[in-house]
Amino acid sequence: MAIHQLKATGFSRNVSTDKANKTVVECSGNHSDDPSRHLFKLLDYVGYSHDIIAERRRVFHGVDAMINNAREDEIVQVTAGSKAEGLASCFESDYDYMKIYQNIVCQFENFTNMISNDTTAFCMLGEACHPGHYTLKLLTRGDKLPKIIEASLITNQNGENFISSDLFTKEFERTVSFDSVGGWNKGTRTGPSVPSTRGVYRRDDVNAFLCVVQKEVLADWAKRERPFGWPSADVINDVLNLDAQLVPVGCKGSSNRDMEWRICFIYAELKLIEHLNECQYKLYILLKSINKEVFHPICSDISSFIMKNVAFWTVESHHQEIFREQNLMHVLQIALKFLKTALVNNNLPYYMIHGRDLLIGRTTENERSGLISKLEELITEDGRIIYRLPKLRKAVDIVPPDELEQTGKRRDKLERLELTRQYIHASYRASNLQREEIDVLCWNDKLYREARYEMYDMVWPQWRDYLIAENRTETLNTVIQSIGDAGTFRDHYLRFSHSNLSIVWPHLKSEVKVKEDTAEDLIMELFAILRVKIERDLS
C-alpha cells in the first residue's frame, strides 16, 4: 500500500437541515457553523480534555513507578494501552498490565551482550515467520530460570530447546492469581493475555520478555523518508533507545503459531502518543470509539490497536498544519479513507514494521465487504457522525447546551477523585501486603476516606438515607440494569462489598444513620450501589 497516497485536501461541509444536523447546530454554542470545532469541544466535555488526559498519565505512570520500586523480583510492571496513554477514563476500557521479565533477554545470535549468570538468553529466529514474529531458541540458561519458563521448553530433533508461546501462556493462565473473594472472575485467555473482570472493571494481564535489539528491528522504520517531519528526529532517536518486548502469541494462520512470539514496542508507542497534538489524539479517540460502536458489530476482530496504527499513518503522511481544531472532521475523513483503502487491499502495515500486515486473519470476505460499505457511509456523514457514538450522542441530546461545560467539569472532578483513590491504594499495594491489610490501611488514610465520601456525594447525594428509607427507589438491581449483565454483575459487586464489609463499615457508620436491626445484606447493597454508580459514570 502507498502510505502517502492520501493527500490533504480542502475541507468543505455539506449543510443539511435534517433533525440530526439541526440538533448539532443547536448544541454547538459559539461554533454553530463549524461541526469540527463543536466535536473538538464536545470531546473535552465527555472526558478527553488535555488536563484530564495529563492527569491520567501522571497517575498511572506514578503507580507503575511505586510498584516497581517496591518489587524484589526481576519483573517490571507496565501499564499499557489506553490507560497509560491517558486516552480512556477509569472504567471505559480494559486495564492492560504487562509484566516484563528483566532476567530473560531476547536477542539475535550475532548480537554481543554481556550476560550475567542469573540471566536466561533466547535467540530470535524470524526467517520462517511473518514479519514481527519470532521463534525463540534457548542460548543460555540462567541460574534462576523461572518454573513457568522451564515448563514451556520444547526440545527439537536437533537437541535444541525452544520456548513454546502456547505452553507459556497456558502455564501463565494456570498460575495467574486473582481475587475471587473480592468479586473478580478470571476469563479465558485471549491471544497473549489472561483477562479478569469485576463488573465494569476489566483487566488484561500479559507476561513478556525483554528484547534488547530494537535498534536492529526498527532500522527501516528509523531511516524511512518522512516528508512532513513527524515524528521528529529527536523522538525517533528516543524510540530507538527504548527496549522492545516479546509477547507469547503467534501470527494468525501460521503453521508454527504455537511456537511464535510477537515483538511489540510498548514504551515506543507511548512515546509516540505523547507527541501527538490535541487534534491528533482526538482523531485517535474518535477512531477507537467508531471501532467499538460501528465496526465491532460487523467484525469483532478489528481492534483499537489497528485504529492506533491508522492514526499514526495518518499523522505521519500529512502536513502537520492540517491537524488543528477546525479540521478535526476533515482529518477523520482522511483516516477513514485510509482504513477503507487498507480493507480494499486487505493489507494494513504495522506502523513500526512495515512488512507486518495487521489484517492477516482478521476478516472474512463478508466482514470486509460490510466494513467497506460502512466506511463509505461514515466518510459522508460530517457532523452527524456524533449520533453513531453513544457518549457524544448522550451529551448532545440529554445535557442542555448551557450545562455541557459544567457537566464535563463534574465528571472530570469525579475521575480525579477516583484517580486519587487508585494512587493511594497503589501506594499501600506496593508493600506486598494482602488485600485485607491494604484495605485497612487505605480506610485508615484520611485522604482516601475523603475521596471516597466526596465521590459518594457526587454520584448519589441521598446515599446516607438509604439504610433508613421506607421506600427505596434505587436498588442494586435497578442500577446494574444500566451497565450490562445484571445477574453476573450483581454477584461481582456483592462479593466485592462483602470482602471489605468489616473494614469499611466501622468508618462508614459514622456517616450514616442506621437502625439497630439493619441487615448486613442491606449494608452490602449500599456499598455495591455506590461502587456501581462510580464505575458507571466513569465508563
Coordinates of C-alpha atoms in Angstrom, one line a residue, residues 149-446:
I149 CA 9.8 -21.0 31.5
E150 CA 11.1 -24.4 32.3
A151 CA 7.7 -25.9 31.8
S152 CA 7.3 -24.3 28.4
L153 CA 10.5 -25.5 26.8
I154 CA 10.4 -28.0 23.9
T155 CA 13.4 -29.9 22.5
N156 CA 13.6 -30.4 18.8
Q157 CA 15.1 -33.3 16.9
N158 CA 18.5 -31.5 16.8
G159 CA 18.6 -31.3 20.6
E160 CA 17.9 -27.5 20.6
N161 CA 15.5 -26.0 23.2
F162 CA 12.8 -23.6 22.1
I163 CA 10.1 -22.0 24.2
S164 CA 6.5 -22.5 23.1
S165 CA 4.3 -19.4 23.3
D166 CA 1.2 -21.6 23.6
L167 CA 2.6 -23.6 26.6
F168 CA 3.9 -20.5 28.2
T169 CA 0.5 -18.8 28.1
K170 CA -1.2 -21.9 29.3
E171 CA 1.1 -22.0 32.3
F172 CA 0.6 -18.3 32.9
E173 CA -3.2 -18.8 32.7
R174 CA -3.0 -21.6 35.2
T175 CA -0.8 -19.8 37.7
V176 CA -2.0 -16.2 37.5
S177 CA -3.7 -15.1 40.7
F178 CA -7.0 -13.2 41.0
D179 CA -9.1 -12.2 43.9
S180 CA -12.4 -14.3 43.6
V181 CA -13.4 -13.3 47.2
G182 CA -13.1 -9.7 46.2
G183 CA -15.5 -10.1 43.3
W184 CA -13.1 -10.9 40.5
N185 CA -13.7 -13.6 37.9
K186 CA -10.9 -15.0 35.7
G187 CA -11.7 -15.2 32.0
T188 CA -10.3 -17.4 29.2
R189 CA -7.1 -16.2 27.7
T190 CA -7.3 -14.1 24.6
G191 CA -4.1 -14.0 22.5
P192 CA -1.2 -13.4 24.9
S193 CA -3.4 -12.0 27.7
V194 CA -5.4 -13.5 30.6
P195 CA -8.5 -11.4 31.3
S196 CA -10.3 -10.9 34.6
T197 CA -13.4 -8.9 35.4
R198 CA -15.4 -7.4 38.3
G199 CA -18.5 -5.9 36.8
V200 CA -17.5 -2.9 34.7
Y201 CA -13.8 -3.2 35.8
R202 CA -11.8 -5.3 33.3
R203 CA -8.1 -6.0 33.2
D204 CA -5.8 -8.0 30.9
D205 CA -2.5 -9.4 32.1
V206 CA 0.3 -10.3 29.8
N207 CA 3.7 -11.7 30.6
A208 CA 6.5 -10.6 28.3
F209 CA 10.3 -11.0 27.8
L210 CA 12.8 -8.1 27.4
C211 CA 14.0 -7.6 23.8
V212 CA 17.3 -5.6 23.5
V213 CA 17.7 -5.5 19.7
Q214 CA 15.0 -2.9 19.0
K215 CA 17.5 -0.7 17.0
E216 CA 18.1 -3.5 14.5
V217 CA 14.4 -4.3 14.3
L218 CA 13.5 -0.7 13.8
A219 CA 16.3 0.3 11.4
D220 CA 14.0 0.6 8.4
W221 CA 11.4 2.5 10.5
A222 CA 14.0 4.9 11.7
K223 CA 15.5 5.7 8.3
R224 CA 12.4 5.9 6.1
E225 CA 11.5 9.2 4.5
R226 CA 9.2 11.4 6.4
P227 CA 8.4 14.4 4.2
F228 CA 6.2 16.1 6.9
G229 CA 8.5 15.8 9.8
W230 CA 6.5 13.5 12.2
P231 CA 7.9 12.1 14.4
S232 CA 10.8 14.4 14.8
A233 CA 14.4 13.2 14.7
D234 CA 14.7 13.6 18.5
V235 CA 11.6 11.4 19.0
I236 CA 12.9 8.8 16.6
N237 CA 16.2 8.7 18.5
D238 CA 14.3 8.3 21.8
V239 CA 12.3 5.5 20.4
L240 CA 15.4 3.6 19.2
N241 CA 16.7 3.7 22.8
L242 CA 13.6 2.2 24.3
D243 CA 13.6 -1.6 24.9
A244 CA 11.1 -3.7 23.0
Q245 CA 9.1 -6.7 24.3
L246 CA 8.2 -10.2 23.1
V247 CA 4.8 -11.5 23.9
P248 CA 3.6 -15.1 23.7
V249 CA 1.3 -15.1 20.6
G250 CA 1.9 -16.2 17.0
C251 CA 0.7 -14.9 13.7
K252 CA -2.8 -15.9 12.7
G253 CA -2.8 -18.6 10.0
S254 CA 0.9 -19.6 10.7
S255 CA 1.6 -23.3 10.8
N256 CA 4.1 -22.6 13.5
R257 CA 1.8 -20.3 15.5
D258 CA 2.1 -22.2 18.9
M259 CA 5.9 -21.6 18.9
E260 CA 5.9 -18.0 17.7
W261 CA 6.4 -14.8 19.7
R262 CA 5.4 -11.3 18.6
I263 CA 7.6 -8.3 19.1
C264 CA 5.9 -5.1 20.4
F265 CA 7.0 -1.7 21.4
I266 CA 5.0 -0.6 24.5
Y267 CA 7.4 2.2 25.5
A268 CA 7.9 3.4 22.0
E269 CA 4.2 3.6 21.2
L270 CA 3.6 5.5 24.4
K271 CA 6.3 7.9 23.4
L272 CA 4.7 8.5 20.0
I273 CA 1.3 9.0 21.6
E274 CA 2.8 11.6 23.9
H275 CA 4.0 13.5 20.9
L276 CA 0.5 13.7 19.2
N277 CA -1.0 17.2 19.4
E278 CA -4.6 17.6 20.7
C279 CA -6.2 17.3 17.3
Q280 CA -4.2 14.1 16.5
Y281 CA -5.0 12.3 19.7
K282 CA -8.7 13.3 19.5
L283 CA -8.6 11.7 16.0
Y284 CA -7.3 8.5 17.6
I285 CA -10.0 8.7 20.3
L286 CA -12.7 9.1 17.6
L287 CA -11.4 6.1 15.6
K288 CA -11.4 3.9 18.7
S289 CA -15.0 5.0 19.5
I290 CA -16.1 4.4 15.9
N291 CA -14.4 1.0 16.0
K292 CA -16.3 0.0 19.2
E293 CA -19.7 1.3 18.3
V294 CA -19.8 0.8 14.5
F295 CA -17.2 -1.7 13.3
H296 CA -17.4 -4.3 16.1
P297 CA -21.0 -5.3 15.3
I298 CA -19.7 -6.2 11.8
C299 CA -16.3 -7.7 12.8
S300 CA -15.2 -8.0 16.4
D301 CA -11.6 -8.7 15.4
I302 CA -10.9 -5.1 14.3
S303 CA -9.0 -3.8 17.4
S304 CA -8.2 -0.4 18.9
F305 CA -4.6 -1.3 18.1
I306 CA -5.5 -1.2 14.4
M307 CA -7.0 2.2 15.0
K308 CA -3.8 3.4 16.6
N309 CA -1.9 2.4 13.5
V310 CA -4.4 4.2 11.3
A311 CA -3.9 7.3 13.4
F312 CA 0.0 7.0 13.3
W313 CA 0.0 6.6 9.5
T314 CA -2.4 9.5 9.0
V315 CA -0.3 11.8 11.1
E316 CA 3.0 10.8 9.5
S317 CA 1.8 11.1 6.0
H318 CA 0.2 14.6 6.1
H319 CA 1.3 18.2 6.7
Q320 CA 1.2 18.9 10.5
E321 CA -0.6 22.2 9.8
I322 CA -3.8 20.4 9.0
F323 CA -4.1 18.9 12.4
R324 CA -6.0 21.7 14.0
E325 CA -9.3 22.1 15.9
Q326 CA -11.1 23.5 12.8
N327 CA -10.0 20.4 10.7
L328 CA -10.9 17.6 13.1
M329 CA -13.8 16.3 10.9
H330 CA -11.6 16.6 7.8
V331 CA -8.7 14.6 9.2
L332 CA -11.2 12.0 10.5
Q333 CA -12.4 11.6 6.9
I334 CA -8.8 11.2 5.7
A335 CA -8.2 8.4 8.3
L336 CA -11.4 6.6 7.4
K337 CA -10.5 6.7 3.7
F338 CA -7.0 5.3 4.6
L339 CA -8.7 2.5 6.5
K340 CA -11.1 1.8 3.6
T341 CA -8.1 1.6 1.2
A342 CA -6.4 -0.9 3.6
L343 CA -9.5 -3.1 3.7
V344 CA -9.9 -3.0 -0.1
N345 CA -6.3 -4.1 -0.4
N346 CA -6.7 -6.4 2.6
N347 CA -3.4 -5.1 3.9
L348 CA -2.6 -2.7 6.7
P349 CA 1.1 -2.3 7.5
Y350 CA 2.2 -2.2 11.1
Y351 CA 3.5 1.3 11.8
M352 CA 6.7 0.1 13.4
I353 CA 7.4 -2.8 11.0
H354 CA 6.1 -2.2 7.5
G355 CA 6.2 -5.8 6.4
R356 CA 3.8 -7.0 9.1
D357 CA 0.2 -7.0 7.9
L358 CA -2.2 -6.2 10.8
L359 CA -5.2 -7.6 8.8
I360 CA -3.9 -11.1 8.4
G361 CA -6.7 -13.5 9.6
R362 CA -8.8 -10.6 10.9
T363 CA -11.7 -10.6 8.5
T364 CA -13.8 -12.8 6.2
E365 CA -14.8 -11.6 2.8
N366 CA -18.3 -10.8 4.0
E367 CA -17.0 -8.9 7.0
R368 CA -14.5 -6.9 4.9
S369 CA -17.3 -6.0 2.5
G370 CA -19.5 -4.9 5.3
L371 CA -16.8 -2.8 6.8
I372 CA -16.0 -1.1 3.5
S373 CA -19.7 -0.3 3.0
K374 CA -20.0 1.2 6.5
L375 CA -16.8 3.3 6.0
E376 CA -18.4 4.7 2.8
E377 CA -21.4 5.8 4.9
L378 CA -19.2 7.3 7.6
I379 CA -17.0 9.3 5.2
T380 CA -20.0 11.3 4.0
E381 CA -21.6 12.0 7.4
D382 CA -19.8 15.1 8.6
G383 CA -21.3 16.3 11.9
R384 CA -23.9 13.6 12.0
I385 CA -21.2 11.0 13.0
I386 CA -21.8 12.2 16.6
Y387 CA -25.0 10.2 16.6
R388 CA -23.1 7.0 16.0
L389 CA -21.2 7.4 19.3
P390 CA -23.4 7.0 22.4
K391 CA -21.2 9.1 24.7
L392 CA -21.3 12.0 22.3
R393 CA -24.9 11.5 21.4
K394 CA -25.9 11.5 25.1
A395 CA -24.0 14.7 25.7
V396 CA -25.8 16.4 22.7
D397 CA -29.3 15.0 23.3
I398 CA -29.6 14.9 27.1
V399 CA -27.4 17.6 28.5
P400 CA -28.7 21.2 27.9
P401 CA -26.2 23.2 25.9
D402 CA -25.5 25.7 28.6
E403 CA -24.8 22.9 31.1
L404 CA -22.4 20.9 28.9
E405 CA -19.3 22.6 30.3
Q406 CA -20.4 22.2 33.9
T407 CA -21.3 18.6 33.3
G408 CA -17.8 18.0 31.9
K409 CA -16.2 19.6 34.9
R410 CA -18.2 17.4 37.2
R411 CA -17.2 14.2 35.5
D412 CA -13.6 15.3 35.5
K413 CA -13.7 16.1 39.2
L414 CA -15.2 12.6 39.8
E415 CA -12.4 11.0 37.9
R416 CA -9.7 13.0 39.6
L417 CA -11.1 11.7 42.9
E418 CA -11.1 8.1 41.6
L419 CA -7.5 8.5 40.4
T420 CA -6.5 9.8 43.8
R421 CA -8.1 6.8 45.4
Q422 CA -6.3 4.4 43.0
Y423 CA -3.0 6.2 43.6
I424 CA -3.3 5.9 47.4
H425 CA -4.4 2.3 47.1
A426 CA -1.3 1.6 44.9
S427 CA 1.0 3.2 47.4
Y428 CA -0.1 0.6 50.0
R429 CA -0.2 -2.2 47.5
A430 CA 3.4 -1.6 46.8
S431 CA 4.2 -3.0 50.2
N432 CA 3.3 -6.5 49.0
L433 CA 0.6 -6.9 51.7
Q434 CA -2.5 -9.0 51.5
R435 CA -5.7 -7.3 50.1
E436 CA -7.4 -7.1 53.5
E437 CA -4.3 -5.4 55.0
I438 CA -4.2 -3.0 52.1
D439 CA -7.9 -2.1 52.6
V440 CA -7.4 -1.5 56.3
L441 CA -4.5 0.9 55.6
C442 CA -6.5 2.7 52.9
W443 CA -9.6 3.3 55.0
N444 CA -7.4 4.5 57.9
D445 CA -6.0 7.1 55.5
K446 CA -7.9 10.4 55.8

